[in-house]
Amino acid sequence: MSVNMAVSLGGLHMKNPLTSASGTFASGREYAAIWAAATGGSLGQATATGDADTDADSALLAVGAGGSPAADDTGQSAWLPLSCLGAVTVKGLSLNPWSGNNGIRVTETASGMLNSIGLQNPGVEAFCSADLPWLATQDVPVIVNVSGHTAREYEAVIERLEVEPAVSAYELNVSCPNVDEGGMSFGIDPSAAAELTAGCRALSKRPLIVKLSPNVTDITEVARAVEAAGADAISLINTVAGMAIDVRSRRPLFERAVAGLSGPAIKPIALWAVYRVHQAVGLPLLGMGGVRDVQDVVEFMLAGACAVAVGTANFSDPMTLPRLVAELEDWCASEGVKDIQELIGGVGQ
Amino acid sequence: MGCMTVCSKVWVIDNEPVADGLWRLTLGQLSGIEAVRPGQFIQLRLGEGSEHILSRPFAVSSATTLTGASPGLSVTFFYQVVGRGTDRLARVLPGEFLQLLGPLGNGWQPPPTTRRPLLIGGGVGFAQLNWYADFFPDAEEVHLLIGARNKAWVHALTGWPSLYGPEEMHDVDVLLTSRAAVPTKRHTATDNGELGHHGTNVELMAQLMEKTDFDYVAACGPLPMMRQVARLAQERNIYCEVSLESHMACGIGACMGCMISTTAAARRVCADGPVFNAWEVLW
């Protein structure tokens, strides 16, 4: 049975609901290389690599089946691994380069991890010259995550990207807990979030997604505010504020004390946020938070997500995304789901 | 980079304690991985399930090609049980499968003209250097220097035959000619004085430098040790590489979780290293 896997996320056509979560995937080159290696560089050479590799096999099939052929520099057919995804969401970009935070930046927690990267990025100009030309050849929609210290900086990034045809959509990061100015300070205040959204909205007709923080009393308040300000979609959730302490030094493990919790530990929080926001607003949602298997993807869609992003699970297993692409379609087929959009908000009372 | 990085499930051949707090893990059937170079590492998940979601980076201490019923590359590495993650790893049994990503990182890059390298390791950091010593076919002599807490650690990490008792080891230059063409000199320092120099490997390195004109130093161990080694080498204008550690998440250069500062820029330990020119590291 063939399943229609395509969804529309606020005007962004995705051939399936899966994308990467910003900040876990850089611009996709590193993962593309590993996915390509898994297929032996081309579908024709892809073979099962051993009895122990059943997990990798389904991922390999997804890269092969979803990956598009293209002529490479040598004129030979190459495969474009990222094109198995509904979209690629790249790491947050700011107007100027940001060096990120000092000290320890990541640590594992029970079924999760804390990060304090601090939105390190080379700035929008470097992205446009170094990564975007490559992404433009990968046959996959590109969602650019946008950050800034001020509203003006967010707008400047969008203005720069408006002239780049390879960009498909924007995701405004108003929810990063790891920077002092900008980031989450916009996302925990409904009026500030709305003002920022309206300012960016005026600059672009491309799908505008606003990424919300769970670190608020009522996430639906912020969701309604950005809907009214002209957002096309909402993504949620960003990381949950948390901390860790080094008991030997008796100091916070991270220099800024606070860090962002992600991974399976936060999935119930994220699912609840998606469920509530889906009831509160009419916008399509990009759900994320601890997704690691096909059941998680379906849960997020049933709770109201139109599309689903995978973040921390990329670190656990770099083959997660292509595997989920394959398994999601298999799941729909086995459950008699003809169109994956049937799932969106399909949870009963 | 050469060999492609692949993600696969690998078989645990052996996982056992070899000294107090020190374990050795051997993995087999690394399908798709053709070769691993000294200085490279692998990312290993700590068992099944979702409690430990991040892989841990481990420097490969040796790689061999298995033949027979289960052919393929096999790698060995040593680890210390220092926290929840390595405690979980210590409970993995032979016969289990673990998810491995690798090979990763750049590996050591000695100048091709190297004649008298000094490979100095502190504790578990030494393990890979014993293997690395085989990669200087054109050298006059290779010097290996281990610093460890006690005799048990030295024996476990070096595998050096215990043909010499404590008396001989007290003499820092033990020349063994068993290694193929290149003479290898082995030097030992222990914290408790059970073997070799009673003190640190850095102290012993300073002594050795009075007698031997090294033209390359490779160091792997605790950060303070590597910082001191780098300083000693730089004082004598000897090219020095260090293998750095950092908390990592992705291991492939995507997450920016493992940055270090260098004179050039901030660099990713996983993808730009883990081996760096010691002179460029901002210690």
mmCIF file of C-alpha atoms in Angstrom, chain B residues 38-39 106-111 114 118-120 129 132 136 215-221 225-226 229-230 233-234 238-244 272-281 283:
data_model
loop_
_atom_site.group_PDB
_atom_site.id
_atom_site.type_symbol
_atom_site.label_atom_id
_atom_site.label_comp_id
_atom_site.label_asym_id
_atom_site.label_seq_id
_atom_site.Cartn_x
_atom_site.Cartn_y
_atom_site.Cartn_z
ATOM 1 C CA PRO B 38 46.821 5.639 15.971
ATOM 2 C CA GLY B 39 45.313 8.764 17.473
ATOM 3 C CA ASN B 106 42.561 12.966 12.563
ATOM 4 C CA GLY B 107 45.128 10.715 14.240
ATOM 5 C CA TRP B 108 48.788 11.503 14.898
ATOM 6 C CA GLN B 109 50.653 13.238 12.121
ATOM 7 C CA PRO B 110 54.374 13.070 12.847
ATOM 8 C CA PRO B 111 56.739 14.814 10.475
ATOM 9 C CA THR B 114 61.108 12.013 12.463
ATOM 10 C CA LEU B 118 59.344 10.501 22.328
ATOM 11 C CA LEU B 119 55.865 9.145 22.939
ATOM 12 C CA ILE B 120 54.783 10.063 26.436
ATOM 13 C CA LEU B 129 51.185 5.071 22.262
ATOM 14 C CA TYR B 132 51.737 4.206 17.747
ATOM 15 C CA PHE B 136 58.072 4.921 12.819
ATOM 16 C CA ASP B 215 62.910 15.596 17.313
ATOM 17 C CA TYR B 216 59.234 14.875 17.937
ATOM 18 C CA VAL B 217 57.068 14.479 21.033
ATOM 19 C CA ALA B 218 53.590 12.960 21.158
ATOM 20 C CA ALA B 219 51.687 13.263 24.425
ATOM 21 C CA CYS B 220 48.449 11.812 25.658
ATOM 22 C CA GLY B 221 47.246 11.989 29.240
ATOM 23 C CA MET B 225 50.580 16.704 32.119
ATOM 24 C CA MET B 226 50.183 17.531 28.449
ATOM 25 C CA VAL B 229 55.055 18.278 28.174
ATOM 26 C CA ALA B 230 54.161 20.880 25.580
ATOM 27 C CA ALA B 233 59.093 20.492 24.108
ATOM 28 C CA GLN B 234 58.606 24.070 23.066
ATOM 29 C CA ILE B 238 60.768 20.208 19.427
ATOM 30 C CA TYR B 239 57.624 19.677 17.397
ATOM 31 C CA CYS B 240 54.969 18.330 19.753
ATOM 32 C CA GLU B 241 51.525 16.857 19.226
ATOM 33 C CA VAL B 242 48.952 16.303 21.952
ATOM 34 C CA SER B 243 45.782 14.251 21.928
ATOM 35 C CA LEU B 244 43.069 16.212 23.699
ATOM 36 C CA ASP B 272 39.564 18.962 13.871
ATOM 37 C CA GLY B 273 41.464 16.795 16.405
ATOM 38 C CA PRO B 274 41.738 15.075 18.756
ATOM 39 C CA VAL B 275 45.424 15.459 17.886
ATOM 40 C CA PHE B 276 46.623 19.056 17.800
ATOM 41 C CA ASN B 277 49.905 20.828 17.361
ATOM 42 C CA ALA B 278 50.733 21.528 21.012
ATOM 43 C CA TRP B 279 52.178 24.928 20.165
ATOM 44 C CA GLU B 280 48.816 26.056 18.799
ATOM 45 C CA VAL B 281 46.784 25.019 21.805
ATOM 46 C CA TRP B 283 46.612 26.052 27.391
#
